[in-house]
Amino acid sequence: MSGSPTFPIPASLQELESAPYNLLPYPNDFEDDDEAARAESFHKLIRVVEAGNRSLISNGLGLFEVPDGEEDLDAWNDTERIQALYTLVRKSDSLAPATRTRLVKALCDAVHGLSEALANPGAVMAQTQQSNDGEEGGVGGANSFVVSQSFRDAMACHIYMLFTVMFLTESKEKLGKSLNAGTSSSSSGRGGSKSKSKSSKSKGQNTEVEDLAASRAACAEAMHHASLAMSEHKSRLWRRGVVDEAIVGLPCRIAYQMLESSTGVIARKASSGDAALQMIAATVDSAPCLLNTVVAALVDLLHTYDHIAPLVAELCCIVNGQVLATELLREIGRLDTTEGSNDTGNKASGIKNIAPFISELAAVRPRVVLSNISLLLPHLDSEPYIMRSAIVNSIGHILVREDQTLMENKDDEEGSDEESKDERHVVNMAKTRTSLFDILCDRTCDITSFTRGAALKVLNDLTEKQSLPLDRIMPVTAIAIDRLQDKAVMVRRYAMQLLTSLLENNPFMGMLNPEPYREKVRELEAYLKCNIPEEILKARDTALEEAKNDESQGERELHEIESAALAAAIADAEAKKEEEALSEAESTFLAKVRALKFASQALAFTELFENSNASFRTMLMSSNSSDVTEALRFFVRAKHFGLPCAVTGTKKALALMWSNETNIQEEVLRAFIEVFVAEPGTEGKELLPENQIAQNLLDLVCEANVSELASIEEALGRLVKKEIIPPDVFSVLWAIASQARGELRASAVLVISMAASADPNIVDSAYRLQNLYDAGLGDHIEENHDWKTARSAACALQRVARAKVDPSSAKYIILDLISERLVAIARGDWCDDANVDDTNAWFCAAEQSINAIFTICPSPEKVSMEILLGHQQVIFGCSDDSSTASTLRLARFFFVLGHIALKLLMYTEVLSSSVRRANAAKTVKKQESASTGATENSESKEDEGDDAIEAELGLAAQAEAETERKVAEISENEIVGRGIISLFTPMLLRVVANENGTYSSPVLMQSATLALCKCMCISKSFCEKHLSLLFSVLAKAPNDDQDLRANIVVALGDLAFRFPNELEPYTPKIYACLRDKSIRVRRHTLMVLTHLILNDMVKVKGQVCEIALCLQDNESTIRDMARLLFHELSKRTNSPIYNLLPDIVSQLSQLDLKQEVFREIMQFLLSFIKKDRQNEMLLEKLVLRFPKCTTINQKAD
């Protein structure tokens, strides 16, 4: 070895035992008789290396320089040192931890020493410069100094030895991780009998792990130092700076392995990932000849590991210049992404790992990716969607960064002399940005949902960072609205987020209500038409005159001429805007043109949202919770910007309070708070003033329908329970209820009643009840016939507990007064007998008043009798012969009669429940006392105690059965059989039958029929007796009285729930209502049948064919309801649709249906038949029906 002029880097460590190295596994004097001697031999070898290190530190580069004329022998890095290093490195895995630590330290010290000697040659370099100056006449200098061959040999030897140690360490660490991953799962289920031994082992393992981490860090630091030294001083290490690729490549080779282990932040720190990147960067900077090798290695790493992409992107930032990033992009552009090869799985996983590098690089070096974007764009037509998504993300990073750069350049280039060059750059950049935006917009219609979602997400990021050009706002908004119809949930979510961002970052004013913009546009257009320049005005007048003389020209052509003249004036004004000298009139005209352009764009922007109400509501009613959540958040933002669609959308969203998913309910509550209770943009943390909250609630209630009011009550009740709404809000509402008039008073009382459903204390006090009496039931209500306020007050009273008879109590006194007013309302004392609308408004107030009477009165049955007798006195004791008045009075009487009968049934059941609870509590108490007595007495009396308990339980069961019998007797015979109501049922039946057509008033017939239905719900015998009458009324109902038919259908649904056996023979007549001419009747019928079928109250028979026909109804709500019914039926285990299909096919084929309608219905129904066996059986059943077909069309069907 001493005679060899160089130390070539071997292919493997074992090659050092062959020529030209000729090393031995162990030195000749190595003693390994026993473990002690072996350990001592290793210590001797370590001391040899450490002694050489001390010599190197003290003498530096002088150890390797020999005087002129002497042979260049490797005196420091001699055979003994190399042999010692080889033996130690070769056996490093079997060394004791302390010995191995010394070896690593010695190697690192040697590499540090050699690197420092190369960086600071000191006197050796000065002496060399003097000799060169003497020989070459002063030509040369510092750059001509080159170290000796022996130094290069020592450098190569020690770097290789350090590389080998690091390679063995990383391989061992990687193997250990794989073994731990394989054994952790198998050992996790074992018992803990050896916990003590394991804990003692874990301490030793922790120490070993700490030592290993320290040695890895030391080796990485030394190799990093060596790579920097070789990079910065390559002209000293090699003549003319021509590097030795084998030596320079060693840091890169180990750096690749270190990067493989850098799977996370902790692992990256443990494996010194930062140092590895620095090593590769130093190698690329110092040895351009290794660039292709480095690029190939990095691409292989990207292909194999999924965590490498951000590391390589960071490396591209560390390396000087763009050469490494460019070469990597060129290699990625050459990738074969077709699916024709055999290793499709490996290729797909490799592309999945490589694709993120594109977006990671674009985030840190967007200019580089932009310069080489042509290499990547062909992959937009490739199969892997991950590659397409990565390119889309990279385009987003480029557009954001280039937009910022362009803005900075505009600020910096003011006053620049190179204006033409700057203008060309701006023009080119604008073209590039336009092309990139076109690509993004095209990718929103990509074949894969992931890429579509990525494109929308990038557009959302551009919008949030205000990098979306003004001319792209309208197209992007239209794209986002269109993507709301996408079949993928992820795409719809990103589309809704994009719309929300467009709202929040719109370039127009804060409020986007379209009405002010429409008014502004009309105003500006009128001004511009009146101030058109003279030459354009003359041409317009001439054209208008010619058009008026031409009889073939109409109003449309005249309007087009006006519009063309205005457009020409606008174009002329915009062409003059660059001129410096403009008259005052021209400047004003130009300002108006700009204002018109702004207002028109703002109006078009808002109209895009307003015209997309259907899409927003579809998202809101989606079965996916993500769609609902995003739609709610959008409506909250839209409300803050004043979009009208937000008001209707928020009202529709309140119906989601009844959703089964808790997260949707919470999102609805959050939206309710942000829209009506909290300050905009504070996310519910800062509330509005109390007056504003009260006004928002009043506005919401005023415009709501019945279903929306129920949802509002649920939301408001939850907010009151959570104490989110301040108590002062209700003080404001009480003040409004006392002072306001009309609709506002009724709304205030209604909001108070809604809140009282969650907190009865809002109304349940003598003071508040007095306020409620004055505001909702006082003289104002009587004088103005304000039935809405009376209804709201009655709703509030239903939150109050039943009054206890106590004449000394203020609350009892005020409740007694309230009861008197409720009786007056129920009797209709204030109604106008000549006004039908007044009676129609009275119905709701009377219904809630009766409900309130049964809630607060101690004896509601007595009060009910008083109401009925009052009606009797008014109707039959009145001398007024006006038929209209008596008809309305009779209608009111029948309404009260039916509702009181129904409330008496409910009141009876409430009393029965109270009796059962009292008996149960009494029984439990006796059982507890009996069990206590049994424990205290002796064991001889245990049998007697048990017998007593059993006897008591038997008596309790007997008492409960007796209670139920009495309740059934009352409901069956007393209420409509022997009570006061039974006195009026003959008259009710006569009016409902209307045999001679005597009663022609629709209000009377509807009221009487509804009362009959309520009485039928009470008694089974009464129901069975008069069912035929009810169906005859349904059949004979006038065509224009759809309310009567709809009410009867709904009542039949209630009767079917209460008495299903009695209604079963009339089921075909209920199905027949599905063919009614009225949409409302058909919708009510289908809704009733849906509930009955899904609750197994009606058997699904052949009449289901009528429901199948509803799949092609002209009304969309009916079609959707029919589809919902079949979807719910398909979820059942007994396959009802499969069993019904033969009958449905037969009955449909007998009808005169168009072939397209028949096929669409069958296509929908057959989609629920999933099993092959069912398809085969269904085919057999249909074939058997062919002989029964009488026409060719039936066979074709």
mmCIF file of C-alpha atoms in Angstrom, residues 40-346:
data_model
loop_
_atom_site.group_PDB
_atom_site.id
_atom_site.type_symbol
_atom_site.label_atom_id
_atom_site.label_comp_id
_atom_site.label_asym_id
_atom_site.label_seq_id
_atom_site.Cartn_x
_atom_site.Cartn_y
_atom_site.Cartn_z
ATOM 1 C CA GLU A 40 -7.479 -4.849 24.282
ATOM 2 C CA SER A 41 -6.424 -5.335 20.664
ATOM 3 C CA PHE A 42 -9.228 -3.150 19.488
ATOM 4 C CA HIS A 43 -8.221 -0.507 22.023
ATOM 5 C CA LYS A 44 -4.659 -0.578 20.629
ATOM 6 C CA LEU A 45 -5.977 0.010 17.134
ATOM 7 C CA ILE A 46 -8.074 2.912 18.419
ATOM 8 C CA ARG A 47 -5.031 4.404 20.090
ATOM 9 C CA VAL A 48 -3.108 4.191 16.813
ATOM 10 C CA VAL A 49 -5.814 6.199 15.073
ATOM 11 C CA GLU A 50 -6.105 8.712 17.917
ATOM 12 C CA ALA A 51 -2.331 9.241 17.981
ATOM 13 C CA GLY A 52 -2.363 10.021 14.270
ATOM 14 C CA ASN A 53 -5.211 12.481 14.839
ATOM 15 C CA ARG A 54 -3.192 14.350 17.434
ATOM 16 C CA SER A 55 -0.313 14.574 15.011
ATOM 17 C CA LEU A 56 -2.622 15.836 12.297
ATOM 18 C CA ILE A 57 -4.085 18.531 14.538
ATOM 19 C CA SER A 58 -0.671 19.766 15.630
ATOM 20 C CA ASN A 59 1.087 19.696 12.216
ATOM 21 C CA GLY A 60 -1.764 20.140 9.774
ATOM 22 C CA LEU A 61 -1.011 20.026 6.090
ATOM 23 C CA GLY A 62 2.731 19.923 6.786
ATOM 24 C CA LEU A 63 2.537 16.203 7.468
ATOM 25 C CA PHE A 64 1.862 15.563 3.781
ATOM 26 C CA GLU A 65 4.357 17.915 2.162
ATOM 27 C CA VAL A 66 7.961 16.671 1.484
ATOM 28 C CA PRO A 67 10.966 18.706 0.371
ATOM 29 C CA ASP A 68 11.798 18.833 -3.287
ATOM 30 C CA GLY A 69 13.719 15.871 -4.571
ATOM 31 C CA GLU A 70 12.401 13.465 -1.932
ATOM 32 C CA GLU A 71 9.986 10.669 -2.621
ATOM 33 C CA ASP A 72 6.345 11.470 -1.874
ATOM 34 C CA LEU A 73 5.622 8.811 0.713
ATOM 35 C CA ASP A 74 2.468 8.633 2.802
ATOM 36 C CA ALA A 75 4.176 8.990 6.177
ATOM 37 C CA TRP A 76 1.060 9.900 8.179
ATOM 38 C CA ASN A 77 -1.567 7.762 6.507
ATOM 39 C CA ASP A 78 0.686 4.705 6.432
ATOM 40 C CA THR A 79 -0.200 1.054 6.151
ATOM 41 C CA GLU A 80 -0.503 0.619 9.898
ATOM 42 C CA ARG A 81 -3.133 3.375 10.206
ATOM 43 C CA ILE A 82 -5.097 2.182 7.219
ATOM 44 C CA GLN A 83 -4.996 -1.399 8.529
ATOM 45 C CA ALA A 84 -6.224 -0.244 11.927
ATOM 46 C CA LEU A 85 -9.056 1.756 10.358
ATOM 47 C CA TYR A 86 -10.071 -1.134 8.133
ATOM 48 C CA THR A 87 -10.191 -3.634 10.985
ATOM 49 C CA LEU A 88 -12.157 -1.293 13.238
ATOM 50 C CA VAL A 89 -14.644 -0.291 10.533
ATOM 51 C CA ARG A 90 -15.059 -3.865 9.341
ATOM 52 C CA LYS A 91 -15.895 -5.036 12.857
ATOM 53 C CA SER A 92 -17.715 -1.880 13.950
ATOM 54 C CA ASP A 93 -21.037 -3.697 14.424
ATOM 55 C CA SER A 94 -19.477 -6.141 16.900
ATOM 56 C CA LEU A 95 -17.510 -3.545 18.868
ATOM 57 C CA ALA A 96 -18.426 -2.657 22.395
ATOM 58 C CA PRO A 97 -20.487 0.543 22.597
ATOM 59 C CA ALA A 98 -17.664 2.496 24.233
ATOM 60 C CA THR A 99 -15.121 1.291 21.667
ATOM 61 C CA ARG A 100 -17.448 2.062 18.798
ATOM 62 C CA THR A 101 -18.049 5.538 20.184
ATOM 63 C CA ARG A 102 -14.280 6.111 20.303
ATOM 64 C CA LEU A 103 -13.943 4.860 16.737
ATOM 65 C CA VAL A 104 -16.660 7.226 15.470
ATOM 66 C CA LYS A 105 -15.085 10.125 17.353
ATOM 67 C CA ALA A 106 -11.637 9.318 16.004
ATOM 68 C CA LEU A 107 -12.886 9.070 12.419
ATOM 69 C CA CYS A 108 -14.847 12.301 12.716
ATOM 70 C CA ASP A 109 -11.853 14.082 14.259
ATOM 71 C CA ALA A 110 -9.645 12.878 11.434
ATOM 72 C CA VAL A 111 -12.076 14.042 8.756
ATOM 73 C CA HIS A 112 -12.491 17.391 10.529
ATOM 74 C CA GLY A 113 -8.712 17.723 10.761
ATOM 75 C CA LEU A 114 -8.176 16.968 7.100
ATOM 76 C CA SER A 115 -10.955 19.389 6.103
ATOM 77 C CA GLU A 116 -9.470 22.138 8.293
ATOM 78 C CA ALA A 117 -6.019 21.470 6.853
ATOM 79 C CA LEU A 118 -7.430 21.819 3.338
ATOM 80 C CA ALA A 119 -9.251 25.010 4.234
ATOM 81 C CA ASN A 120 -6.288 26.561 6.122
ATOM 82 C CA PRO A 121 -3.047 25.389 4.504
ATOM 83 C CA GLY A 122 -1.120 28.120 6.310
ATOM 84 C CA ALA A 123 2.707 28.060 5.932
ATOM 85 C CA VAL A 124 2.685 25.194 3.441
ATOM 86 C CA MET A 125 0.735 27.240 0.969
ATOM 87 C CA ALA A 126 2.954 30.278 1.493
ATOM 88 C CA GLN A 127 6.073 28.212 0.922
ATOM 89 C CA THR A 128 4.582 26.725 -2.212
ATOM 90 C CA GLN A 129 3.702 30.169 -3.497
ATOM 91 C CA GLN A 130 7.294 31.378 -2.939
ATOM 92 C CA SER A 131 8.722 28.411 -4.834
ATOM 93 C CA ASN A 132 6.226 28.930 -7.648
ATOM 94 C CA ASP A 133 7.079 32.616 -7.791
ATOM 95 C CA GLY A 134 10.785 31.777 -8.030
ATOM 96 C CA GLU A 135 10.310 29.208 -10.744
ATOM 97 C CA GLU A 136 7.612 30.981 -12.801
ATOM 98 C CA GLY A 137 8.727 34.534 -12.334
ATOM 99 C CA GLY A 138 5.910 35.571 -10.004
ATOM 100 C CA VAL A 139 3.090 34.133 -12.070
ATOM 101 C CA GLY A 140 0.582 31.947 -10.174
ATOM 102 C CA GLY A 141 -0.617 32.900 -6.699
ATOM 103 C CA ALA A 142 -3.021 31.341 -4.305
ATOM 104 C CA ASN A 143 -5.022 29.564 -6.992
ATOM 105 C CA SER A 144 -1.974 27.582 -8.170
ATOM 106 C CA PHE A 145 -1.532 25.751 -4.866
ATOM 107 C CA VAL A 146 -2.480 22.042 -4.988
ATOM 108 C CA VAL A 147 -2.094 19.608 -2.116
ATOM 109 C CA SER A 148 0.069 16.548 -2.441
ATOM 110 C CA GLN A 149 -1.111 13.128 -3.560
ATOM 111 C CA SER A 150 -0.615 11.736 -0.067
ATOM 112 C CA PHE A 151 -3.141 14.249 1.299
ATOM 113 C CA ARG A 152 -5.626 13.272 -1.349
ATOM 114 C CA ASP A 153 -5.081 9.631 -0.462
ATOM 115 C CA ALA A 154 -5.616 10.348 3.213
ATOM 116 C CA MET A 155 -8.718 12.394 2.455
ATOM 117 C CA ALA A 156 -10.171 9.664 0.263
ATOM 118 C CA CYS A 157 -9.330 6.938 2.760
ATOM 119 C CA HIS A 158 -10.891 8.639 5.761
ATOM 120 C CA ILE A 159 -13.982 9.842 3.910
ATOM 121 C CA TYR A 160 -14.543 6.321 2.621
ATOM 122 C CA MET A 161 -14.097 4.837 6.091
ATOM 123 C CA LEU A 162 -16.548 7.377 7.517
ATOM 124 C CA PHE A 163 -18.933 6.617 4.669
ATOM 125 C CA THR A 164 -18.750 2.896 5.470
ATOM 126 C CA VAL A 165 -19.457 3.464 9.157
ATOM 127 C CA MET A 166 -22.441 5.666 8.305
ATOM 128 C CA PHE A 167 -23.679 3.163 5.746
ATOM 129 C CA LEU A 168 -23.564 0.308 8.260
ATOM 130 C CA THR A 169 -25.270 2.468 10.889
ATOM 131 C CA GLU A 170 -28.106 3.571 8.583
ATOM 132 C CA SER A 171 -28.621 0.012 7.328
ATOM 133 C CA LYS A 172 -28.786 -1.297 10.879
ATOM 134 C CA GLU A 173 -31.222 1.466 11.874
ATOM 135 C CA LYS A 174 -33.450 0.752 8.885
ATOM 136 C CA LEU A 175 -33.423 -2.978 9.622
ATOM 137 C CA GLY A 176 -34.254 -2.302 13.266
ATOM 138 C CA LYS A 177 -37.291 -0.219 12.314
ATOM 139 C CA SER A 178 -38.635 -2.921 10.032
ATOM 140 C CA LEU A 179 -38.156 -5.580 12.702
ATOM 141 C CA ASN A 180 -39.826 -3.439 15.361
ATOM 142 C CA ALA A 181 -42.771 -2.800 13.068
ATOM 143 C CA GLY A 182 -43.152 -6.532 12.515
ATOM 144 C CA THR A 183 -42.855 -7.615 16.128
ATOM 145 C CA SER A 184 -44.795 -4.799 17.838
ATOM 146 C CA SER A 185 -48.178 -6.134 16.747
ATOM 147 C CA SER A 186 -47.411 -9.715 17.784
ATOM 148 C CA SER A 187 -46.077 -8.735 21.192
ATOM 149 C CA SER A 188 -48.818 -6.205 21.992
ATOM 150 C CA GLY A 189 -51.297 -8.871 23.037
ATOM 151 C CA ARG A 190 -49.031 -10.698 25.512
ATOM 152 C CA GLY A 191 -49.368 -10.508 29.242
ATOM 153 C CA GLY A 192 -47.416 -8.383 31.648
ATOM 154 C CA SER A 193 -45.630 -11.098 33.654
ATOM 155 C CA LYS A 194 -42.212 -9.816 32.591
ATOM 156 C CA SER A 195 -42.899 -6.124 33.080
ATOM 157 C CA LYS A 196 -40.014 -5.625 35.499
ATOM 158 C CA SER A 197 -37.448 -7.178 33.183
ATOM 159 C CA LYS A 198 -38.835 -5.189 30.287
ATOM 160 C CA SER A 199 -38.557 -1.935 32.228
ATOM 161 C CA SER A 200 -34.947 -2.629 33.072
ATOM 162 C CA LYS A 201 -34.196 -3.449 29.451
ATOM 163 C CA SER A 202 -35.907 -0.298 28.256
ATOM 164 C CA LYS A 203 -33.511 1.888 30.254
ATOM 165 C CA GLY A 204 -30.540 0.243 28.573
ATOM 166 C CA GLN A 205 -32.188 0.550 25.201
ATOM 167 C CA ASN A 206 -32.845 4.251 25.757
ATOM 168 C CA THR A 207 -29.165 4.803 26.545
ATOM 169 C CA GLU A 208 -28.150 2.880 23.454
ATOM 170 C CA VAL A 209 -30.566 4.872 21.320
ATOM 171 C CA GLU A 210 -29.181 8.142 22.654
ATOM 172 C CA ASP A 211 -25.617 7.052 21.904
ATOM 173 C CA LEU A 212 -26.590 5.958 18.417
ATOM 174 C CA ALA A 213 -28.306 9.279 17.735
ATOM 175 C CA ALA A 214 -25.246 11.181 18.940
ATOM 176 C CA SER A 215 -22.899 9.133 16.751
ATOM 177 C CA ARG A 216 -25.158 9.593 13.705
ATOM 178 C CA ALA A 217 -25.184 13.340 14.242
ATOM 179 C CA ALA A 218 -21.381 13.448 14.660
ATOM 180 C CA CYS A 219 -20.805 11.433 11.500
ATOM 181 C CA ALA A 220 -23.235 13.583 9.527
ATOM 182 C CA GLU A 221 -21.540 16.756 10.732
ATOM 183 C CA ALA A 222 -18.096 15.432 9.788
ATOM 184 C CA MET A 223 -19.229 14.297 6.327
ATOM 185 C CA HIS A 224 -20.983 17.633 5.802
ATOM 186 C CA HIS A 225 -17.768 19.453 6.765
ATOM 187 C CA ALA A 226 -15.783 17.339 4.333
ATOM 188 C CA SER A 227 -18.228 17.923 1.480
ATOM 189 C CA LEU A 228 -18.125 21.687 2.055
ATOM 190 C CA ALA A 229 -14.327 21.655 2.150
ATOM 191 C CA MET A 230 -14.117 19.699 -1.095
ATOM 192 C CA SER A 231 -16.660 22.015 -2.717
ATOM 193 C CA GLU A 232 -15.094 25.290 -1.632
ATOM 194 C CA HIS A 233 -11.459 24.264 -2.118
ATOM 195 C CA LYS A 234 -11.591 21.861 -5.034
ATOM 196 C CA SER A 235 -8.858 23.879 -6.824
ATOM 197 C CA ARG A 236 -6.500 23.088 -3.959
ATOM 198 C CA LEU A 237 -7.471 19.448 -3.801
ATOM 199 C CA TRP A 238 -7.241 18.668 -7.512
ATOM 200 C CA ARG A 239 -5.270 20.194 -10.319
ATOM 201 C CA ARG A 240 -7.328 22.624 -12.408
ATOM 202 C CA GLY A 241 -10.300 21.862 -10.143
ATOM 203 C CA VAL A 242 -11.118 18.627 -11.984
ATOM 204 C CA VAL A 243 -12.718 16.631 -9.194
ATOM 205 C CA ASP A 244 -12.475 12.942 -8.517
ATOM 206 C CA GLU A 245 -16.083 11.804 -8.955
ATOM 207 C CA ALA A 246 -15.611 8.743 -6.781
ATOM 208 C CA ILE A 247 -14.528 10.793 -3.777
ATOM 209 C CA VAL A 248 -16.961 13.684 -4.244
ATOM 210 C CA GLY A 249 -19.835 11.275 -4.716
ATOM 211 C CA LEU A 250 -19.374 9.588 -1.339
ATOM 212 C CA PRO A 251 -21.247 12.273 0.666
ATOM 213 C CA CYS A 252 -24.129 12.065 -1.820
ATOM 214 C CA ARG A 253 -24.301 8.293 -1.580
ATOM 215 C CA ILE A 254 -24.735 8.360 2.170
ATOM 216 C CA ALA A 255 -26.996 11.423 1.984
ATOM 217 C CA TYR A 256 -29.497 9.465 -0.097
ATOM 218 C CA GLN A 257 -29.689 6.830 2.599
ATOM 219 C CA MET A 258 -30.099 9.501 5.276
ATOM 220 C CA LEU A 259 -32.986 11.049 3.356
ATOM 221 C CA GLU A 260 -34.702 7.664 3.173
ATOM 222 C CA SER A 261 -34.944 7.714 6.971
ATOM 223 C CA SER A 262 -36.196 11.334 7.188
ATOM 224 C CA THR A 263 -39.867 10.367 7.269
ATOM 225 C CA GLY A 264 -40.940 13.139 9.651
ATOM 226 C CA VAL A 265 -39.750 16.068 11.722
ATOM 227 C CA ILE A 266 -38.324 13.884 14.498
ATOM 228 C CA ALA A 267 -36.887 11.295 12.122
ATOM 229 C CA ARG A 268 -35.385 14.052 9.973
ATOM 230 C CA LYS A 269 -33.607 15.493 12.986
ATOM 231 C CA ALA A 270 -32.424 12.054 14.102
ATOM 232 C CA SER A 271 -31.070 11.159 10.670
ATOM 233 C CA SER A 272 -29.587 14.644 10.109
ATOM 234 C CA GLY A 273 -31.698 15.282 7.046
ATOM 235 C CA ASP A 274 -30.629 18.931 6.862
ATOM 236 C CA ALA A 275 -26.987 17.919 6.694
ATOM 237 C CA ALA A 276 -27.806 15.401 3.965
ATOM 238 C CA LEU A 277 -29.383 18.129 1.851
ATOM 239 C CA GLN A 278 -26.378 20.356 2.366
ATOM 240 C CA MET A 279 -24.058 17.528 1.285
ATOM 241 C CA ILE A 280 -25.940 16.927 -1.939
ATOM 242 C CA ALA A 281 -26.107 20.676 -2.640
ATOM 243 C CA ALA A 282 -22.349 21.038 -2.097
ATOM 244 C CA THR A 283 -21.680 18.107 -4.431
ATOM 245 C CA VAL A 284 -23.904 19.517 -7.179
ATOM 246 C CA ASP A 285 -22.277 22.939 -6.876
ATOM 247 C CA SER A 286 -18.699 21.593 -6.925
ATOM 248 C CA ALA A 287 -19.070 18.750 -9.429
ATOM 249 C CA PRO A 288 -21.408 19.546 -12.351
ATOM 250 C CA CYS A 289 -20.276 16.323 -13.931
ATOM 251 C CA LEU A 290 -22.242 14.423 -11.258
ATOM 252 C CA LEU A 291 -25.487 16.263 -11.971
ATOM 253 C CA ASN A 292 -27.000 13.478 -14.054
ATOM 254 C CA THR A 293 -26.101 10.918 -11.417
ATOM 255 C CA VAL A 294 -27.648 13.029 -8.653
ATOM 256 C CA VAL A 295 -30.778 13.648 -10.698
ATOM 257 C CA ALA A 296 -31.193 9.929 -11.405
ATOM 258 C CA ALA A 297 -30.766 9.105 -7.722
ATOM 259 C CA LEU A 298 -33.245 11.762 -6.628
ATOM 260 C CA VAL A 299 -35.845 10.644 -9.162
ATOM 261 C CA ASP A 300 -35.436 7.094 -7.883
ATOM 262 C CA LEU A 301 -35.969 8.337 -4.316
ATOM 263 C CA LEU A 302 -39.038 10.296 -5.385
ATOM 264 C CA HIS A 303 -40.373 7.217 -7.114
ATOM 265 C CA THR A 304 -39.858 4.982 -4.081
ATOM 266 C CA TYR A 305 -40.671 7.083 -0.988
ATOM 267 C CA ASP A 306 -43.669 9.317 -0.374
ATOM 268 C CA HIS A 307 -41.896 11.698 2.036
ATOM 269 C CA ILE A 308 -39.088 12.735 -0.287
ATOM 270 C CA ALA A 309 -40.970 15.330 -2.364
ATOM 271 C CA PRO A 310 -40.705 18.286 0.082
ATOM 272 C CA LEU A 311 -37.074 17.394 0.846
ATOM 273 C CA VAL A 312 -36.065 17.463 -2.817
ATOM 274 C CA ALA A 313 -37.960 20.723 -3.316
ATOM 275 C CA GLU A 314 -36.007 22.204 -0.413
ATOM 276 C CA LEU A 315 -32.797 20.883 -1.962
ATOM 277 C CA CYS A 316 -33.586 22.733 -5.188
ATOM 278 C CA CYS A 317 -33.667 25.958 -3.164
ATOM 279 C CA ILE A 318 -30.298 25.228 -1.535
ATOM 280 C CA VAL A 319 -28.458 24.442 -4.775
ATOM 281 C CA ASN A 320 -27.110 27.490 -6.586
ATOM 282 C CA GLY A 321 -28.961 28.262 -9.797
ATOM 283 C CA GLN A 322 -31.820 26.427 -11.444
ATOM 284 C CA VAL A 323 -29.959 23.557 -13.022
ATOM 285 C CA LEU A 324 -30.994 20.830 -10.556
ATOM 286 C CA ALA A 325 -34.690 21.819 -10.549
ATOM 287 C CA THR A 326 -34.701 22.070 -14.338
ATOM 288 C CA GLU A 327 -33.161 18.637 -14.795
ATOM 289 C CA LEU A 328 -35.592 17.088 -12.335
ATOM 290 C CA LEU A 329 -38.554 18.621 -14.162
ATOM 291 C CA ARG A 330 -37.133 17.396 -17.451
ATOM 292 C CA GLU A 331 -36.914 13.861 -16.074
ATOM 293 C CA ILE A 332 -40.485 14.062 -14.765
ATOM 294 C CA GLY A 333 -41.605 15.293 -18.175
ATOM 295 C CA ARG A 334 -40.095 12.154 -19.718
ATOM 296 C CA LEU A 335 -42.011 9.819 -17.411
ATOM 297 C CA ASP A 336 -44.139 7.198 -19.119
ATOM 298 C CA THR A 337 -47.604 7.403 -17.557
ATOM 299 C CA THR A 338 -49.343 4.922 -19.847
ATOM 300 C CA GLU A 339 -50.879 1.749 -18.438
ATOM 301 C CA GLY A 340 -49.511 -0.677 -20.999
ATOM 302 C CA SER A 341 -46.585 -2.036 -18.992
ATOM 303 C CA ASN A 342 -46.623 -5.036 -16.694
ATOM 304 C CA ASP A 343 -45.563 -3.125 -13.555
ATOM 305 C CA THR A 344 -48.630 -0.901 -13.539
ATOM 306 C CA GLY A 345 -48.936 -1.058 -9.750
ATOM 307 C CA ASN A 346 -45.355 0.037 -9.117
#
